[in-house]
XYZ file of C-alpha atoms in Angstrom:
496
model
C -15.728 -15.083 140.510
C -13.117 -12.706 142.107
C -10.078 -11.332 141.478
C -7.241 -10.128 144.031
C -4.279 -10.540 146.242
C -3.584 -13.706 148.301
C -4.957 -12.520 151.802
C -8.116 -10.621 150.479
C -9.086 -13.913 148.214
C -8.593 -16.614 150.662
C -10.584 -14.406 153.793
C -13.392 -14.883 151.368
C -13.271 -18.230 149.900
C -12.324 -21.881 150.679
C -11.331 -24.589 148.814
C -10.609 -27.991 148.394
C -8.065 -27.580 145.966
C -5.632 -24.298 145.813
C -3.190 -23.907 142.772
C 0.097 -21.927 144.430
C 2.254 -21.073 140.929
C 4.782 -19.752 143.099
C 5.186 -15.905 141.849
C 4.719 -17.004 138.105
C 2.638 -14.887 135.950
C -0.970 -14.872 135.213
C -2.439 -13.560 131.687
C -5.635 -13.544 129.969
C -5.676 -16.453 127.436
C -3.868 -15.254 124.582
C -5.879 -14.768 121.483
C -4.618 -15.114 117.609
C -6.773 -12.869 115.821
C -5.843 -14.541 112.176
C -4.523 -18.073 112.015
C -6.239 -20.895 109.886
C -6.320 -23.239 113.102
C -8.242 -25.813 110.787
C -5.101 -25.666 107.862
C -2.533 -26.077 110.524
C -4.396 -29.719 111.629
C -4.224 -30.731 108.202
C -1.324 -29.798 106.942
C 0.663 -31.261 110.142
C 0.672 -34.722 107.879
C 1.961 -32.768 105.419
C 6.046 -32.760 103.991
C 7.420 -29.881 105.639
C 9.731 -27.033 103.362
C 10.385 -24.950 105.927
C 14.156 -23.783 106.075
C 15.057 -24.825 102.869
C 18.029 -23.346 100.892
C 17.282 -24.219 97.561
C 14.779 -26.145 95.346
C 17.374 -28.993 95.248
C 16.508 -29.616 99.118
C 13.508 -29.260 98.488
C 13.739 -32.413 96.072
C 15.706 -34.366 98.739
C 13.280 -34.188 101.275
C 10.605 -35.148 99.011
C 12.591 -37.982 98.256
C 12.830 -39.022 101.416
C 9.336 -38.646 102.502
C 7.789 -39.814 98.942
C 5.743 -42.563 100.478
C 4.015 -39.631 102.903
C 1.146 -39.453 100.707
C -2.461 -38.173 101.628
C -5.392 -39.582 99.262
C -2.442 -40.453 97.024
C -0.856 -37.386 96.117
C 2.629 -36.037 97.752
C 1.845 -32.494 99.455
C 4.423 -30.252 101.011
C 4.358 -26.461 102.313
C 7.006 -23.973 103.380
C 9.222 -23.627 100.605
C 10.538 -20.102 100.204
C 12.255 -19.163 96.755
C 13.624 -15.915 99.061
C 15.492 -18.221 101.362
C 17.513 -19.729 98.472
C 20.682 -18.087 96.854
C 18.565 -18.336 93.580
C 15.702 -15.786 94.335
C 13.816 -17.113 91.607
C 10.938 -19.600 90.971
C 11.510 -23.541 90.456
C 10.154 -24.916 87.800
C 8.184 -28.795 87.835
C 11.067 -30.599 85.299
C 12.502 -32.155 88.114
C 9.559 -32.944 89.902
C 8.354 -34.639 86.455
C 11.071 -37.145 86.658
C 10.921 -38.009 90.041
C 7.106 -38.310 90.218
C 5.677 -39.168 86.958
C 2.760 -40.999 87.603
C 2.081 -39.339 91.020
C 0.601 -36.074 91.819
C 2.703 -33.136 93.586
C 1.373 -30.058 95.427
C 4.289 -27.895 96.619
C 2.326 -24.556 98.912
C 4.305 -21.925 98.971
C 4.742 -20.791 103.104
C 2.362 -18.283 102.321
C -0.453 -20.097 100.572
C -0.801 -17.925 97.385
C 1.827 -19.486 95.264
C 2.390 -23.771 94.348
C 4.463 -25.679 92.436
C 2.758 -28.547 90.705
C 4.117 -31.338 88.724
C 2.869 -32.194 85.118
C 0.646 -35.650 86.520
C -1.415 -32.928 89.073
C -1.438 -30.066 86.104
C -3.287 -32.981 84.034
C -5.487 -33.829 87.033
C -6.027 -30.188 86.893
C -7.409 -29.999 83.350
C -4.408 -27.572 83.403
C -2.649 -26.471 79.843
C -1.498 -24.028 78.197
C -4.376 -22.831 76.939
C -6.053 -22.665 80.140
C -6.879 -18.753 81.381
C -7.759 -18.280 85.216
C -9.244 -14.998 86.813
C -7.786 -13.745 89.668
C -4.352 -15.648 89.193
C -1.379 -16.739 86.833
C -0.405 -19.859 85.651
C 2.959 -19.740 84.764
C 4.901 -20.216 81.720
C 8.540 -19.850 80.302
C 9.416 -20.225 76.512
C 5.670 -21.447 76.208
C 6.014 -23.707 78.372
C 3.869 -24.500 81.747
C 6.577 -23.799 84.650
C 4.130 -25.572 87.375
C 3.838 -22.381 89.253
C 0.555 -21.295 90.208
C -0.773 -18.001 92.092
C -3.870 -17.517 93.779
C -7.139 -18.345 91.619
C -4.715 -20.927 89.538
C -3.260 -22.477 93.121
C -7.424 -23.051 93.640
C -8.081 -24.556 90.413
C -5.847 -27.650 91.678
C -7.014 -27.655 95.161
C -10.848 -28.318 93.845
C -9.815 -31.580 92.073
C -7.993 -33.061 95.315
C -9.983 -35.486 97.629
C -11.121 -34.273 100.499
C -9.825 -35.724 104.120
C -12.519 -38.155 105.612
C -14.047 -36.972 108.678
C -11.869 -38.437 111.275
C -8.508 -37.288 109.453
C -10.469 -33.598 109.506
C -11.086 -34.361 113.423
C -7.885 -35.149 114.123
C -6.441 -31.892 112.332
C -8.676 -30.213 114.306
C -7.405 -31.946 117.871
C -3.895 -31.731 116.906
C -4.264 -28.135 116.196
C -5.288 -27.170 119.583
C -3.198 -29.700 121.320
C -0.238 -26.940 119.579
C -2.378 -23.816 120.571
C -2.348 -24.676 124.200
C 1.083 -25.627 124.278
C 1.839 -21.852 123.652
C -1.409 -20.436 125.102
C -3.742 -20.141 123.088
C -7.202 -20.378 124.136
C -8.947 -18.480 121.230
C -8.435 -18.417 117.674
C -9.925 -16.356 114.825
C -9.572 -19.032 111.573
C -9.515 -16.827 108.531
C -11.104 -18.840 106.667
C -11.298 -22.478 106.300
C -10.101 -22.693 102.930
C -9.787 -24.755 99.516
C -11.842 -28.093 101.618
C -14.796 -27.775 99.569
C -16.342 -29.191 103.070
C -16.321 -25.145 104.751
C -19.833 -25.618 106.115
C -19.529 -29.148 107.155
C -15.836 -28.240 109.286
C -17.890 -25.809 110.928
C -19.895 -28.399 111.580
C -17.837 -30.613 112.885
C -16.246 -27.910 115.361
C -19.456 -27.570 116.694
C -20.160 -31.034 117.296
C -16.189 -31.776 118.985
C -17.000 -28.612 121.076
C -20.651 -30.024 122.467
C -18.653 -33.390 123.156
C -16.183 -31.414 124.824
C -13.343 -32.751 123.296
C -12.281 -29.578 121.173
C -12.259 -27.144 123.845
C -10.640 -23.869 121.669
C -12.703 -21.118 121.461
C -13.142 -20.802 117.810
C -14.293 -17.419 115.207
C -14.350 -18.815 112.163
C -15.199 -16.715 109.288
C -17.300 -18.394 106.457
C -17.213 -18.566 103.073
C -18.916 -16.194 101.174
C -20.446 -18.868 98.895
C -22.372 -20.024 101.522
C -24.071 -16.623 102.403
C -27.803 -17.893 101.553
C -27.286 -20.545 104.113
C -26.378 -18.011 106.929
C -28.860 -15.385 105.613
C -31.423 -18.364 106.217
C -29.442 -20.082 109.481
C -28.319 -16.573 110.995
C -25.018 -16.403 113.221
C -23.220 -18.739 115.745
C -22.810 -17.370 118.821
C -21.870 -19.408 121.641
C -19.424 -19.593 124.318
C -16.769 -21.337 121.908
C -18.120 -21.164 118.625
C -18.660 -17.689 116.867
C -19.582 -17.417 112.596
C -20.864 -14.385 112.309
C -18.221 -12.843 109.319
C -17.104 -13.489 105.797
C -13.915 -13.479 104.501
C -12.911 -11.681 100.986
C -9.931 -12.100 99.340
C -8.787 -8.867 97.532
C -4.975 -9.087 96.599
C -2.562 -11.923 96.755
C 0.804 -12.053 98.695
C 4.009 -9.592 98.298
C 6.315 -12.501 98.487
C 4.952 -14.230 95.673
C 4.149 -10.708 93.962
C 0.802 -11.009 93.700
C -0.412 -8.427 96.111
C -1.633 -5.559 93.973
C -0.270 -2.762 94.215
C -0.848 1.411 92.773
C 3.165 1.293 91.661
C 5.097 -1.349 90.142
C 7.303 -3.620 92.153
C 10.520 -2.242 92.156
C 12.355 -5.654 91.635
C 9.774 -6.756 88.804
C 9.124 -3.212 86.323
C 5.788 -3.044 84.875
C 4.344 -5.457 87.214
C 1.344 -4.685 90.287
C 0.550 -7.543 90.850
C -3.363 -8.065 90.628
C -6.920 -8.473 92.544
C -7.991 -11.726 92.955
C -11.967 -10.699 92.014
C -12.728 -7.857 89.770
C -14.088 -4.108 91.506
C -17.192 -4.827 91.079
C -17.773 -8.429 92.425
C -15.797 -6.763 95.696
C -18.264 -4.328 95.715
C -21.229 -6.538 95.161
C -19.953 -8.849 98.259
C -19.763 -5.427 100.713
C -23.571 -4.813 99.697
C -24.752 -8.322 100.163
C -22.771 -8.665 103.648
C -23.961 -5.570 104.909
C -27.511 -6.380 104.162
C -27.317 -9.405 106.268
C -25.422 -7.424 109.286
C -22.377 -9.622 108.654
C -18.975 -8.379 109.230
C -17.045 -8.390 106.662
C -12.906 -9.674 106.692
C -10.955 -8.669 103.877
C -7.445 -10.018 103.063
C -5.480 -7.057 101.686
C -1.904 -6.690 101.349
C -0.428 -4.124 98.586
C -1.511 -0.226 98.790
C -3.922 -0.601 95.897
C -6.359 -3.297 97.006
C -6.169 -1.773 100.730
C -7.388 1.619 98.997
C -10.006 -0.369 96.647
C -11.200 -2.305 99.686
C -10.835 1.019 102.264
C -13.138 2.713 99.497
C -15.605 -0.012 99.603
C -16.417 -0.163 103.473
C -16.761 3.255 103.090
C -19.754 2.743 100.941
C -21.756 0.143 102.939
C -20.148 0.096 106.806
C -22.701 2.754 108.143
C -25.498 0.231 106.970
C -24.286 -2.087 109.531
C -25.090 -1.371 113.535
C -21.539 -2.459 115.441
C -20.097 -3.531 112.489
C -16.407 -3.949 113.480
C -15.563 -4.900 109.439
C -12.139 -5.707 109.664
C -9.008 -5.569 106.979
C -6.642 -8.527 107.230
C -2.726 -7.916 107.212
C -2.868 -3.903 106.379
C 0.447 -4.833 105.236
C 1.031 -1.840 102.749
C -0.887 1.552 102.832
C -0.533 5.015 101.325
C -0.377 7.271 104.181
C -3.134 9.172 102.585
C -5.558 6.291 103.284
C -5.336 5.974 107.106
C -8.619 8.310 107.364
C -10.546 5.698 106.309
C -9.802 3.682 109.027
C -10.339 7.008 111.527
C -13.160 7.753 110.023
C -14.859 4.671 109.733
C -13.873 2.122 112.787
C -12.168 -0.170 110.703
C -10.051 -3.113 112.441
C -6.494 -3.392 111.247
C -6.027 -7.100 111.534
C -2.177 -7.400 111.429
C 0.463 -10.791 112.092
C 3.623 -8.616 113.276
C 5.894 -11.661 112.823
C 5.760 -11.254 109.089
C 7.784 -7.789 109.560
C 10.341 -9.525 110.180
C 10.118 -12.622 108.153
C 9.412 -10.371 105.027
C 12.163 -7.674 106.095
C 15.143 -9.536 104.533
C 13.656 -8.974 100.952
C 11.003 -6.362 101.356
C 12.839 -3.392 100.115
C 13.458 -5.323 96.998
C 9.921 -5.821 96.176
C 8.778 -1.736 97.324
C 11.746 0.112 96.673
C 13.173 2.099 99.732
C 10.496 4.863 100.221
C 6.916 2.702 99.821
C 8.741 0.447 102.248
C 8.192 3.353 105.109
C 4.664 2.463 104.830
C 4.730 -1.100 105.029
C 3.820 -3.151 108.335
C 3.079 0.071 109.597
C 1.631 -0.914 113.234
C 1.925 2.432 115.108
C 0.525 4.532 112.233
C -2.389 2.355 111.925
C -2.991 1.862 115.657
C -2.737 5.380 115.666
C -5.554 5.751 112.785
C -7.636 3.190 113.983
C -7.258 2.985 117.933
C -6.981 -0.688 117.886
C -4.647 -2.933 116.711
C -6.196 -7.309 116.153
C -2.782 -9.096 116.227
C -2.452 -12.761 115.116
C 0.005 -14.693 113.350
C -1.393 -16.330 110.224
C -0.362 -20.105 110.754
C 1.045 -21.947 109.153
C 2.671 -19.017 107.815
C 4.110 -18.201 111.058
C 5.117 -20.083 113.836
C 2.106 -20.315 116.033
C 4.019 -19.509 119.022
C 1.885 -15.980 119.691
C 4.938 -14.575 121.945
C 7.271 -14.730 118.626
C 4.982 -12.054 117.461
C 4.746 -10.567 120.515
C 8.600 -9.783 120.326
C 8.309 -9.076 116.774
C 5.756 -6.399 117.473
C 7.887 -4.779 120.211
C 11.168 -5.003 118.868
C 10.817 -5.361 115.503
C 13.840 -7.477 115.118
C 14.053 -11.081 114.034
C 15.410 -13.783 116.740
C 19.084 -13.175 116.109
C 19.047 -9.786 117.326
C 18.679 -8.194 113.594
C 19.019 -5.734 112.958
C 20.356 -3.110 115.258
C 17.348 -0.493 116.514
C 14.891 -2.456 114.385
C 13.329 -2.529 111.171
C 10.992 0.415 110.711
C 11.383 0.988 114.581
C 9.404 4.123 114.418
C 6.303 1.293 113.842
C 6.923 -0.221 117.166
C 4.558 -0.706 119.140
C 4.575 -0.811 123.372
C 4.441 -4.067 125.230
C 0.636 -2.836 126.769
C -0.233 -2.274 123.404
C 1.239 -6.109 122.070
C -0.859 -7.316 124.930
C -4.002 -5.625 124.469
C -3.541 -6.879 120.568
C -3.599 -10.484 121.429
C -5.950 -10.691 124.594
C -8.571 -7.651 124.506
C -8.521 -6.270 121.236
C -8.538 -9.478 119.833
C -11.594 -10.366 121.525
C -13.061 -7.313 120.102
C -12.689 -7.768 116.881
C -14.324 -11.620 117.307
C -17.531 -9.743 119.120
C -16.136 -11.839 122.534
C -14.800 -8.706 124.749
C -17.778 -9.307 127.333
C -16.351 -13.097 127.467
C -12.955 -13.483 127.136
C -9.928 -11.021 126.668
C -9.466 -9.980 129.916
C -9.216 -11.533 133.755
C -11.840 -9.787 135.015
C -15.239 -10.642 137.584
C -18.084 -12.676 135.688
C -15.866 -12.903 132.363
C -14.552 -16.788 131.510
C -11.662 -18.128 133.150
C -9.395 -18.414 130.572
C -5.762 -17.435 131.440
C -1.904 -18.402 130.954
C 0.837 -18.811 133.268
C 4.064 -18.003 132.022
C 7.660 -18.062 133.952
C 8.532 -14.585 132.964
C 6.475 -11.114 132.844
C 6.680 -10.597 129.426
C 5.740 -6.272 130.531
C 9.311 -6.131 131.906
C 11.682 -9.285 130.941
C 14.955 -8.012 128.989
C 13.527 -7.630 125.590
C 15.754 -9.964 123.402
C 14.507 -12.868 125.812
C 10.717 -12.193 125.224
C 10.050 -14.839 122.119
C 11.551 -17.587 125.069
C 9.605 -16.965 127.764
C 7.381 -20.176 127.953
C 4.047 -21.075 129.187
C 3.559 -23.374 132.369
C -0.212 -24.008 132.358
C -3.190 -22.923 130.055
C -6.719 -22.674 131.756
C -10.141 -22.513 129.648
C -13.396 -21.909 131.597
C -11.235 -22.430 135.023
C -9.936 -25.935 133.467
C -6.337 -26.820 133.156
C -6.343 -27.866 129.126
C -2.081 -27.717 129.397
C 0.265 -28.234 132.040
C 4.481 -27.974 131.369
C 6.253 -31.194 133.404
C 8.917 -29.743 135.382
């Protein structure tokens, strides 16, 4: 209704009920332009990896959580073969012994890479003469490892049992329950992936949303399987639910090597990794989007699909009035692309906390030079004039101001290392803001909504005990949130 300073407000207005937050600081809700808000709910259940130090934790905590099954298989997430002293792969032997008659999904933390055992391979239909497009299914001697990337990690996820519908609601509840906790009152999910329900989570959003009991504002991007439906159906587009994008996957992930890229990895020679769908289905998913005025989300990460991808817009974005068409994580780029973006209004869509999760091991996987132009914020906020920031949980801790500080600093939570990594990709504190509140919004079509505290927009703001513009730096990630509003209503209050 108004916005201003204590005197000017109150001379104007009455109440029954004034807040005083005692010289705390007021924000627009903070947005995460790429999480998968639906994943995080489900894989809460799930046997957490995370901060493991080798794949022999990783069997001791399975063993001690073995009866945490879901639909009778044993899932965990977050292991990290770059966190152990080992840098290499496990392999399912183990697993095999331990579990012999019950199925094992191990996610990788960044969802393109598994570790299966033999009874979920089975399951699978999964041997060794088995071929999968878009992916690799591992094997040593001749032998199936149980390591699966990309297309092969979805090959197992089709054959596993869905969640029932009040598991999937209480995902969903959990998940924001977290979000507002650090907040978070919008989301962009990236895609509600590998349910084989996409349409009917969407669904269900909407229907928790008109109860009012899931009160995140969602943009969710949909499957592009289930274009006819929304070339029939048309968009979503209310106040808390938006569908009006697809997401593409081009590339896989650099930590599992299977982001594609136009030079081998330096740590693996005569390897690019590879793209997840051949040129021309890309291609024939840019045409078919842009003919139903979609926008259009694609996941690249190595230089080669970003260039493929880049390419591809080029060909079909001026078909589409406003068409914001976004690339997710930008994460490498030949500086010779960045006109694309110039030219063409593309969205960078980038998670600035895995800089620094991925910096420890990086320059292993792109050699010292092609490293330069890796999470390159600056450049491409630079080339593109906006910058979407999220942080791709689960991958990341959804906290957003870890990414905040991440973005700014470019230094992990220890301090490390000294000046930065890539510090000349820094980006300003203004500019972190505007990433995860206004640009944000703009990428999601919701800049006349939410994304800023401003007359006749919604009220959704954040109190937090610190101004994160001017706190000491190294302190930003712990600055903490006292209260999240949505629409004016408290959703998440810190007891003293």
């Amino acid at each position: 209704l108004a916005i201003g300073n204590t005197d000017s407000l109150l001379k104007k207005y009455t109440s029954k009920t004034i807040l005083d937050f005692k010289g705390k600081f007021i924000y627009p809700g903070l947005i995460d332009a790429h999480c998968h808000f639906y994943g995080y709910g489900t894989d809460l259940p799930k046997i957490w990896l995370l901060g493991t130090k080798s794949f022999d934790e990783v069997l001791d905590t399975l063993k001690q959580h073995s009866a945490q099954t879901l639909n009778g298989w044993i899932f965990g997430r977050g292991w990290d073969q770059n966190d152990w002293n080992e840098k290499i792969y496990p392999e399912k032997s183990k697993l095999d012994l331990l579990f012999p008659d019950t199925p094992v999904f191990l996610l990788r933390i960044d969802g393109h890479a598994a570790l299966v055992n033999q009874k979920a391979l089975t399951l699978a239909g999964i041997d060794n003469l088995t071929t999968i497009e878009g992916g690799i299914i591992e094997k040593k001697n001749g032998k199936l490892t149980g390591i699966l990337l990309d297309g092969a990690v979805d090959k197992v996820y089709s054959i596993i049992p869905p969640l029932d519908k009040n598991l999937q609601a209480e995902a969903l509840l959990h998940a924001q329950q977290d979000c507002f906790a650090v907040g978070l009152t919008s989301v962009t999910d990236a895609g509600i992936e590998n349910t084989g329900l996409k349409k009917a989570i969407i669904n269900l959003i909407d229907s928790l949303q008109n109860a009012d009991t899931l009160k995140m504002r969602i943009n969710a991007m949909a499957a592009i399987e289930e274009a006819a439906q929304y070339a029939k159906n048309g968009k979503i587009n209310t106040a808390s639910l938006k569908v009006h994008s697809f997401k593409l996957y081009a590339d896989g992930a650099l930590g599992s090597r299977g982001a594609c890229l136009t030079q081998p990895y330096a740590d693996q020679p005569g390897h690019y990794g590879f793209l997840i769908h051949p040129v021309a289905y890309l291609d024939s998913v840019a045409r078919l989007v842009a003919a139903m005025g979609f926008q259009l989300n694609t996941h690249c990460i190595g230089d080669s699909s970003h260039r493929i991808m880049l390419g591809i817009y080029e060909k079909y974005i001026g078909k589409v009035k406003d068409h914001r068409w976004r690339i997710e994580h930008a994460q490498v780029i030949n500086p010779d692309d960045y006109g694309y973006y110039k030219r063409n209004h593309i969205i960078p869509s980038v998670q600035p906390a895995h800089a620094t999760s991925d910096m420890y091991w990086a320059e292993a996987r792109l050699g010292p030079v092609r490293v330069k132009d890796a999470y390159a914020y600056k450049n491409l906020l630079q080339a593109a004039g906006i910058l979407a920031a999220g942080s791709d949980f689960p991958v990341e801790h959804i906290n957003p101001l870890f990414g905040f500080y991440a973005a700014v600093s470019r230094k992990d939570q220890k301090n490390f290392p000294e000046g930065g990594f890539n510090p000349e990709n820094k980006i300003t504190r203004e500019e972190a803001l505007k990433a995860m509140t206004i640009w944000a919004a703009k990428a999601a079509f919701s800049e006349n909504e939410t994304g800023s505290l401003e007359v006749s927009k919604l009220a959704d703001f954040v109190i937090l005990d610190e101004d994160i513009l001017k706190m000491d730096e190294d302190k930003i990630w712990q600055a903490k949130v006292r209260a999240t509003y949505i629409g004016g209503k408290p959703v998440f209050q810190r007891e003293e």
